[in-house]
Short mmCIF file of C-alpha atoms in Angstrom, two decimals:
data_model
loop_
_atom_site.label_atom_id
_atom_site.label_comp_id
_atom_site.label_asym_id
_atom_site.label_seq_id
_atom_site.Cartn_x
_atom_site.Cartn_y
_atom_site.Cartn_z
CA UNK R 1 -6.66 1.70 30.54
CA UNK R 2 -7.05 4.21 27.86
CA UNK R 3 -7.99 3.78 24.11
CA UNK R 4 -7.37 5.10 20.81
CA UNK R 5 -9.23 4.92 17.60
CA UNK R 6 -7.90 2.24 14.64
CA UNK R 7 -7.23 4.18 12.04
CA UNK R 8 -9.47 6.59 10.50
CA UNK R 9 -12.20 3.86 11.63
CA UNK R 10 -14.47 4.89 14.32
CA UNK R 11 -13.62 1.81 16.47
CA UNK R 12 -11.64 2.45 19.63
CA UNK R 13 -9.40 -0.28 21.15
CA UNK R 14 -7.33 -0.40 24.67
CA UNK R 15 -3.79 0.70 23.73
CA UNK R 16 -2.30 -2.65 25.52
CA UNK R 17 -3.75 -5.35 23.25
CA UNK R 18 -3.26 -9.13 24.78
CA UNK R 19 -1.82 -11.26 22.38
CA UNK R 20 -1.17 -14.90 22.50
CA UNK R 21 1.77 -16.01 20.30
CA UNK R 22 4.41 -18.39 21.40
CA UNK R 23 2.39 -19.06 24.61
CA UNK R 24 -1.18 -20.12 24.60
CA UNK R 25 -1.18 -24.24 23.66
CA UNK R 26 2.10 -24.33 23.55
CA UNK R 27 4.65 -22.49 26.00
CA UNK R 28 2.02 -22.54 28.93
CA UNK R 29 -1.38 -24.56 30.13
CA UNK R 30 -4.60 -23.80 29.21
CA UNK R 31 -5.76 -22.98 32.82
CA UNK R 32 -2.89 -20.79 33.41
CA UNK R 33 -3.63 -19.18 29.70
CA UNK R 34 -7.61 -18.09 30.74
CA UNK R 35 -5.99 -16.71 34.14
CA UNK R 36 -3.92 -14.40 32.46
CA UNK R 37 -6.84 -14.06 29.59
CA UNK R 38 -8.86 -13.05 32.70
CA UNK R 39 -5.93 -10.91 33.95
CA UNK R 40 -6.39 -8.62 30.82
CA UNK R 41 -9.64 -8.32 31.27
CA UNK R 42 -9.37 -6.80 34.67
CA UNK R 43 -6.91 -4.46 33.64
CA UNK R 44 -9.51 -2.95 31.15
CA UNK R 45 -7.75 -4.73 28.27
CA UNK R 46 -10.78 -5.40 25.50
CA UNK R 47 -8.48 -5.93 22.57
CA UNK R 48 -6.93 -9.74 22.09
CA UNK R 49 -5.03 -10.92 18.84
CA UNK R 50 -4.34 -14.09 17.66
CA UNK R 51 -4.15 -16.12 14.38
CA UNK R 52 -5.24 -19.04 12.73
CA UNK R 53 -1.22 -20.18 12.93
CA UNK R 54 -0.66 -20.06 16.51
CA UNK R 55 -0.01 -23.36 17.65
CA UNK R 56 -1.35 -24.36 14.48
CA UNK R 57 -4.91 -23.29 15.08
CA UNK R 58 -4.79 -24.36 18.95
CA UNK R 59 -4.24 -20.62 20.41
CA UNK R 60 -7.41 -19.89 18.79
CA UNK R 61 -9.67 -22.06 20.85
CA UNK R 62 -7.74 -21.18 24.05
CA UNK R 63 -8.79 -17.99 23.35
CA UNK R 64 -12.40 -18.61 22.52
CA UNK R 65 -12.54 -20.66 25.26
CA UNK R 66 -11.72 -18.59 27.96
CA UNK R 67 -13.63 -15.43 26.36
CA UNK R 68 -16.82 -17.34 26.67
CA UNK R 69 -19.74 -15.67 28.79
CA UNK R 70 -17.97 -12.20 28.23
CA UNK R 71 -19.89 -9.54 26.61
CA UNK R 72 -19.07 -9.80 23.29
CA UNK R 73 -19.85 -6.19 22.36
CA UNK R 74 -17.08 -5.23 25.15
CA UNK R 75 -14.23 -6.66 23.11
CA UNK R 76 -12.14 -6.12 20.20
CA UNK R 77 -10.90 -9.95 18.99
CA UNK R 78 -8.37 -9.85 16.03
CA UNK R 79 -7.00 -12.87 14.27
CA UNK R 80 -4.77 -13.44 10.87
CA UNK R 81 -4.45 -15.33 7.83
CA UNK R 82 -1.61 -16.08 5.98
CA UNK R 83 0.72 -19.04 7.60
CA UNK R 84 0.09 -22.54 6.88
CA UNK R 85 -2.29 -24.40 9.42
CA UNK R 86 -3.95 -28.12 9.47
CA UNK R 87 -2.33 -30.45 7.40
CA UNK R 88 0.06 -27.78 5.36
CA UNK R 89 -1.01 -28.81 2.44
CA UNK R 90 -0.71 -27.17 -1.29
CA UNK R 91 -3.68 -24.70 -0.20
CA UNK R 92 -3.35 -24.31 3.46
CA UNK R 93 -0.88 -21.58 2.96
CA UNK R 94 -1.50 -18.14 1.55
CA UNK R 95 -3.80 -15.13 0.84
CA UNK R 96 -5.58 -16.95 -2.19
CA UNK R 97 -9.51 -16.33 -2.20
CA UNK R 98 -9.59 -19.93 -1.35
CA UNK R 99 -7.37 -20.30 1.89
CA UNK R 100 -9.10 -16.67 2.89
CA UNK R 101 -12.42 -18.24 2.69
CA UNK R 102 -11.49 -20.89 4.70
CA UNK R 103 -9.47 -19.83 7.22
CA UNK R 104 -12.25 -16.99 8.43
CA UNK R 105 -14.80 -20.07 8.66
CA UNK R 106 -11.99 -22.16 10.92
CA UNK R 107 -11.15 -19.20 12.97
CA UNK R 108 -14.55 -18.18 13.99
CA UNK R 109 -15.46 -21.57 14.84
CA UNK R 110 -12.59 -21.67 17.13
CA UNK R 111 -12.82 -18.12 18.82
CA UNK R 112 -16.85 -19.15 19.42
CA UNK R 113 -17.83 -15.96 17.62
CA UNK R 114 -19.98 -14.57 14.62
CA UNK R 115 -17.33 -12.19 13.53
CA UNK R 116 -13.97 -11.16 14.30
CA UNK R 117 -13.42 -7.16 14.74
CA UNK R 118 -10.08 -7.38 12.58
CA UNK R 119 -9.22 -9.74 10.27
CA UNK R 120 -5.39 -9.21 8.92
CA UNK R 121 -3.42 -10.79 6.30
CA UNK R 122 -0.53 -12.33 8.35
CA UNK R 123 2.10 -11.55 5.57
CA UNK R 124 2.11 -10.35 2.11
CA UNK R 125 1.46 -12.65 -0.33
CA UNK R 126 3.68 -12.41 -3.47
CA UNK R 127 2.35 -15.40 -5.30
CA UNK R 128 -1.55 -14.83 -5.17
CA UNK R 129 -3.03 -11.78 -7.37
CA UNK R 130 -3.32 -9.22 -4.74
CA UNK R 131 -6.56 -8.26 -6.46
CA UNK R 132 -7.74 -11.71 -5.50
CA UNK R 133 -6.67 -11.24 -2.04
CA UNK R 134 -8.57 -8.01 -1.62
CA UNK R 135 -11.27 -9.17 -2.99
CA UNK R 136 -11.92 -12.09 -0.85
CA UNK R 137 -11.23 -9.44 2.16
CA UNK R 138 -14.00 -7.23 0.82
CA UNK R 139 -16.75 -10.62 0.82
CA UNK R 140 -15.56 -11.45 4.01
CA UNK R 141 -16.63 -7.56 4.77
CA UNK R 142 -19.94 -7.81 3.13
CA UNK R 143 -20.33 -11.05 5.21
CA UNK R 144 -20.15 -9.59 8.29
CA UNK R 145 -17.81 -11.86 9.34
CA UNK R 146 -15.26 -9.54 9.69
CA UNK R 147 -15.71 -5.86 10.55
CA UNK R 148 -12.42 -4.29 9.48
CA UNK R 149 -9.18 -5.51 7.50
CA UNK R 150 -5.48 -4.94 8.52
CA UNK R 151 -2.45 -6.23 7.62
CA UNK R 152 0.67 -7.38 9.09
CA UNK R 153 4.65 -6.83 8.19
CA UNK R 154 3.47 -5.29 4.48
CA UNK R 155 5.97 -2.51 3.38
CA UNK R 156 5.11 1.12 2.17
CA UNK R 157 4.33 -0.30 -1.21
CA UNK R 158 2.54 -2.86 -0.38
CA UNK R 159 0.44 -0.75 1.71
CA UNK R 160 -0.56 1.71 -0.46
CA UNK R 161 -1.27 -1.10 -3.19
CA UNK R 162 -3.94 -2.41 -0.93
CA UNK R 163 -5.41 0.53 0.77
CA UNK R 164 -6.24 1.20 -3.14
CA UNK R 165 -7.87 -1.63 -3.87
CA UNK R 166 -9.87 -1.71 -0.73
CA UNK R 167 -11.14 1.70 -1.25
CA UNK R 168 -12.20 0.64 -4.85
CA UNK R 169 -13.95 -2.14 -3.07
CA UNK R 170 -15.97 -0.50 -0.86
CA UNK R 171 -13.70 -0.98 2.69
CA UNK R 172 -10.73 0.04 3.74
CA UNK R 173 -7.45 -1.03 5.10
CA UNK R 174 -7.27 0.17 9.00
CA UNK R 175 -3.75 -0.99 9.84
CA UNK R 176 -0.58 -2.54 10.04
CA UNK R 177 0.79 -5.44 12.65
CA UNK R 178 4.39 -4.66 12.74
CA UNK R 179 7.55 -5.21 15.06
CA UNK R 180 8.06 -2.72 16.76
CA UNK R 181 10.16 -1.26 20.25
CA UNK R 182 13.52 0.55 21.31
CA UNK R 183 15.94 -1.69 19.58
CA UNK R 184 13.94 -2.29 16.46
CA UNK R 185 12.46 1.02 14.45
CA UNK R 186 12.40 -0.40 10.89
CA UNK R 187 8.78 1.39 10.30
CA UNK R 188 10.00 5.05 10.96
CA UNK R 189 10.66 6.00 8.01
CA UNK R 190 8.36 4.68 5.31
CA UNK R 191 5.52 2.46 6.83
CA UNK R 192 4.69 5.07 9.29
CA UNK R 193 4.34 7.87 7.21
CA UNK R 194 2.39 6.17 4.61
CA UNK R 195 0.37 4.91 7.26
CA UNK R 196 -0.65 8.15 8.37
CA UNK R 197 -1.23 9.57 4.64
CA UNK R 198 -3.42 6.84 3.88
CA UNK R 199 -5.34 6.59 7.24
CA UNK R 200 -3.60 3.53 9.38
CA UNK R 201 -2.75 2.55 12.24
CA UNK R 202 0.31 0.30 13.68
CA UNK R 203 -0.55 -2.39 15.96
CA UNK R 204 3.17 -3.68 17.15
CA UNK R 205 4.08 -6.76 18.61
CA UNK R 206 7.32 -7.25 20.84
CA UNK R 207 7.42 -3.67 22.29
CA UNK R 208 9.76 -5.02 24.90
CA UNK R 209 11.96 -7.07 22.56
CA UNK R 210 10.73 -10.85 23.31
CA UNK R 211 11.97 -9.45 26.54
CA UNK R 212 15.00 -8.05 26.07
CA UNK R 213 13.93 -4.71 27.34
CA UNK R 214 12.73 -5.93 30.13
CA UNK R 215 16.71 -5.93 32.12
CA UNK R 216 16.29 -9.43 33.10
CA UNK R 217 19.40 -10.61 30.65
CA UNK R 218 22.45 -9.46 31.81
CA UNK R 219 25.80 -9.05 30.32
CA UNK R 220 28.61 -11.69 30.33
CA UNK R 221 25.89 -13.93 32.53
CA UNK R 222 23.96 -16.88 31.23
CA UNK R 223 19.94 -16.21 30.24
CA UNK R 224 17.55 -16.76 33.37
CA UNK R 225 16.32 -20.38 33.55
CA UNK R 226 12.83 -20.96 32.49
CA UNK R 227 13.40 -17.59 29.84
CA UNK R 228 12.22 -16.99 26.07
CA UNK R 229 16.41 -17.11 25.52
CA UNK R 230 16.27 -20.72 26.85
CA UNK R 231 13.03 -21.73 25.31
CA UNK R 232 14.46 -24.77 22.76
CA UNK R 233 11.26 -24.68 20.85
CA UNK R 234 12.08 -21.31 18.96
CA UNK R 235 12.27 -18.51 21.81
CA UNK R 236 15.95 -18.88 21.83
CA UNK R 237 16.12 -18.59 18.32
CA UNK R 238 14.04 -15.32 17.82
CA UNK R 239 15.56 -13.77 20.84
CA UNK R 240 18.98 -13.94 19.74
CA UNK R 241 20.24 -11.88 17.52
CA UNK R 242 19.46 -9.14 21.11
CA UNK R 243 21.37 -10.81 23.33
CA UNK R 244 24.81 -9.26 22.68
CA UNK R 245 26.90 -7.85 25.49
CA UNK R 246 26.46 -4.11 23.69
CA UNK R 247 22.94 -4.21 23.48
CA UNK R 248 22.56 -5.97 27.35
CA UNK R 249 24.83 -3.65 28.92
CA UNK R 250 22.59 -0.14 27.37
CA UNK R 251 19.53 -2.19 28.03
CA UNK R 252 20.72 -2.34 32.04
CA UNK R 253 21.07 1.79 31.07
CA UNK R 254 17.70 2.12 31.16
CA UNK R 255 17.34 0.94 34.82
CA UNK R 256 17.91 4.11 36.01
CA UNK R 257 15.32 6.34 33.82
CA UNK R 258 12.97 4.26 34.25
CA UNK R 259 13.46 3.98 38.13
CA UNK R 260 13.19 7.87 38.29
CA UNK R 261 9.85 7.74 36.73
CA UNK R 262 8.70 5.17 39.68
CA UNK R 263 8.33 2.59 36.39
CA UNK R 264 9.30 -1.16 35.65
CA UNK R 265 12.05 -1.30 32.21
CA UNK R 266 9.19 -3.01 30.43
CA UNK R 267 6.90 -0.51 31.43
CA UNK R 268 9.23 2.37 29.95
CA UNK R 269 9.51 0.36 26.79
CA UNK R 270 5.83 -0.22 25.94
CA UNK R 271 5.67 3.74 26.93
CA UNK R 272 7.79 4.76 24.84
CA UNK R 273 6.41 2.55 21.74
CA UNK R 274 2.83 4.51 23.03
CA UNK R 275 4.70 7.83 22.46
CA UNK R 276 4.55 7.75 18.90
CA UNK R 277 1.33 8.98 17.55
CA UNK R 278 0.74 6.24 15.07
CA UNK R 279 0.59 3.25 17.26
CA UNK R 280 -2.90 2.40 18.30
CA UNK R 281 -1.87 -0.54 20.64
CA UNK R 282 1.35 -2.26 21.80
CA UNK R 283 0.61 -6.53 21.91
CA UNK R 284 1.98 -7.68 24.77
CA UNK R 285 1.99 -11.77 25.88
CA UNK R 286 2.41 -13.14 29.34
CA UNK R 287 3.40 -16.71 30.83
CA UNK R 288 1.72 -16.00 34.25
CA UNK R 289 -1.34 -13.38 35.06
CA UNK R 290 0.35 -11.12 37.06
CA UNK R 291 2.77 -9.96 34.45
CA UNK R 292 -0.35 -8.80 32.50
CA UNK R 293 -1.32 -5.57 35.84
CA UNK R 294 1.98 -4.72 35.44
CA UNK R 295 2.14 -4.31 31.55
CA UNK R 296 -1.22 -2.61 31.18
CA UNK R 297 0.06 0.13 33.60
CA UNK R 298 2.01 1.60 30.85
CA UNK R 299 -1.18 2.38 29.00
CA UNK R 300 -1.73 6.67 29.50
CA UNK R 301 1.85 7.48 30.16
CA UNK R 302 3.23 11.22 29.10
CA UNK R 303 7.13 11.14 28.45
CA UNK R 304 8.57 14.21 28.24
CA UNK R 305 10.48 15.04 25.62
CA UNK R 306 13.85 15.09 27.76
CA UNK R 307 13.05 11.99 28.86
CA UNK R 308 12.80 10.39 25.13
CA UNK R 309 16.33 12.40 24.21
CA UNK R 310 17.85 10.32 27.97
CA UNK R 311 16.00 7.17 26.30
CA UNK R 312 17.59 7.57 22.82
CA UNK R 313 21.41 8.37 24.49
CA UNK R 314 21.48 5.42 25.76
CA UNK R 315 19.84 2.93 23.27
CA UNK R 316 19.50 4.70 20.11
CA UNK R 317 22.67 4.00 18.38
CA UNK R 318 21.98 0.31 18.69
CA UNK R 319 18.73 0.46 17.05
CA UNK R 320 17.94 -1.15 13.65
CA UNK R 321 16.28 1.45 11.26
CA UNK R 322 16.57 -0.40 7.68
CA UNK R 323 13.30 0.07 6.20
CA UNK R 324 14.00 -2.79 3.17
CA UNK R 325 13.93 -5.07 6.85
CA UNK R 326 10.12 -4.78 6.40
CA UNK R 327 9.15 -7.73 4.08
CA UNK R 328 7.22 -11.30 3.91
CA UNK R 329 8.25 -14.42 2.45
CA UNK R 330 9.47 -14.66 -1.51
CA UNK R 331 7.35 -17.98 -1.74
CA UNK R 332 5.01 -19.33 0.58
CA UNK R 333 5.92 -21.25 3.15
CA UNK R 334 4.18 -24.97 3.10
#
């Protein structure tokens, strides 16, 4: 495994961070969940994000669970704060100073920890003060309960709005959690470079496209049984605005570059996310621990540069770049 710094922070974390959205409590079993927590671990992986929302605060305690009687100094545990959890009610939603406040107490009760490493805001928040929102960030700070703040899916404005504030209170913003791989590149043009002005990193979720980048979803041929694409509960949803027989059929173009370099597809898309100088860490999830070896091993590989141009011939046309595709919620969602 290898590591990169988080920003202009001086904390390092392993560039294949284990996440557990859409699986832990509710696509797979707790015991199979700590296996493949376990998994990570044994692949070198120290970094794990979650959030308060996952499974409406149920991924959390999966998590703490199975981290238990680890050395806590070893690992890098992030969680978020934004979606609704508990009952949803009027205040369970939000960045307000009082859902912030709240939601940090709940999650570190749940992970079994004192403090969480990074503590993002989930989405951006257009109908609390962001001064209030930064503010209760830069408590939480003094606290100790968290030791650095991030956010998630906030646009170039956004961005620079907050990594303002934070500097006027005394912290600073180290990154960004945004969607990022092959097919989806909405970041390039302004969150990236604004992130490396202002001194932050990406963390991306979905490198391999819910999956789609993996090769496993073939064109003209129904989704594999037991797949994200055939997941009822909202994996077939997310998944499919990919599965079209243009983007399938350049996705099975990949096979062959990525055989050449003795790697898995998913492998040569989490490498190539890695490429980019920006990203500190690609999330990946897994329903079963030995997908988790196999992901990790993309951590320290070199593409050359006539590999990327083979890469982007066969995929690049098909890849969304709209940088106005970068935004939260007009209202909050209760």
């Amino acid at each position: 495994m290898d590591y990169r710094y988080l920003g202009n922070s001086g904390l390092k974390i392993s560039e294949i961070i284990y996440g557990n959205w859409l699986t832990h409590a509710s696509q797979v079993d707790d015991d199979t969940a700590s296996k493949s927590i376990h998994a990570a671990l044994d692949a070198g992986i120290s970094s794990f994000d979650t959030a308060d929302a996952y499974a409406n605060t149920a991924a959390e305690v999966v998590l703490g669970d199975a981290l238990k009687g680890e050395r806590r100094e070893s690992l890098e545990i992030f969680t978020k704060v934004y979606w609704p959890t508990g009952p949803r009610g009027k205040n369970d939603t939000g960045l307000s100073r009082k859902h912030i406040m709240e939601s940090i107490n709940g999650s570190l009760t749940r992970l079994g920890t004192d403090y969480v490493d990074l503590y993002q805001a989930h989405r951006f928040d257009y109908e609390t003060p962001i001064e209030e929102t930064m503010q209760a960030f830069a408590d939480i700070v003094r606290q100790g309960k968290a030791l650095y703040i991030g956010v998630s899916e906030w646009n170039a404005d956004q961005i620079r709005a907050g990594h303002k504030l934070a500097r006027e209170l005394g912290f600073q913003l180290v990154s960004n959690q945004p969607q990022y791989n092959l097919l989806w590149r909405v970041i390039e043009q302004e969150v990236v470079p604004t992130s490396e002005e202002l001194g932050l990193s990406q963390i991306v979720f979905s490198p391999i496209a819910q999956g789609i980048l993996t090769g496993k979803y073939l064109p003209g041929q129904p989704a594999p049984e037991g797949s994200r694409a055939t997941d009822e509960k909202g994996g077939k949803d997310m998944i499919a605005r990919w599965m079209r027989d243009d983007i399938l059929t350049a996705v099975q173009g990949l096979k062959p570059i990525a055989d050449e370099l003795g790697l898995t597809q998913a492998q040569l898309a989490v490498a190539w996310v890695l490429q980019n100088p920006n990203i500190a860490g690609a999330i990946v999830g897994a329903s079963r621990p030995e997908q988790i070896a196999s992901n990790a091993a993309a951590a320290g590989v070199k593409l050359e540069d006539s590999v990327l141009a083979q890469i982007e011939s066969v995929i690049g046309g098909l890849a969304e770049t709209d940088p106005t595709l970068t935004q939260s919620p007009a209202t909050r969602v209760a």
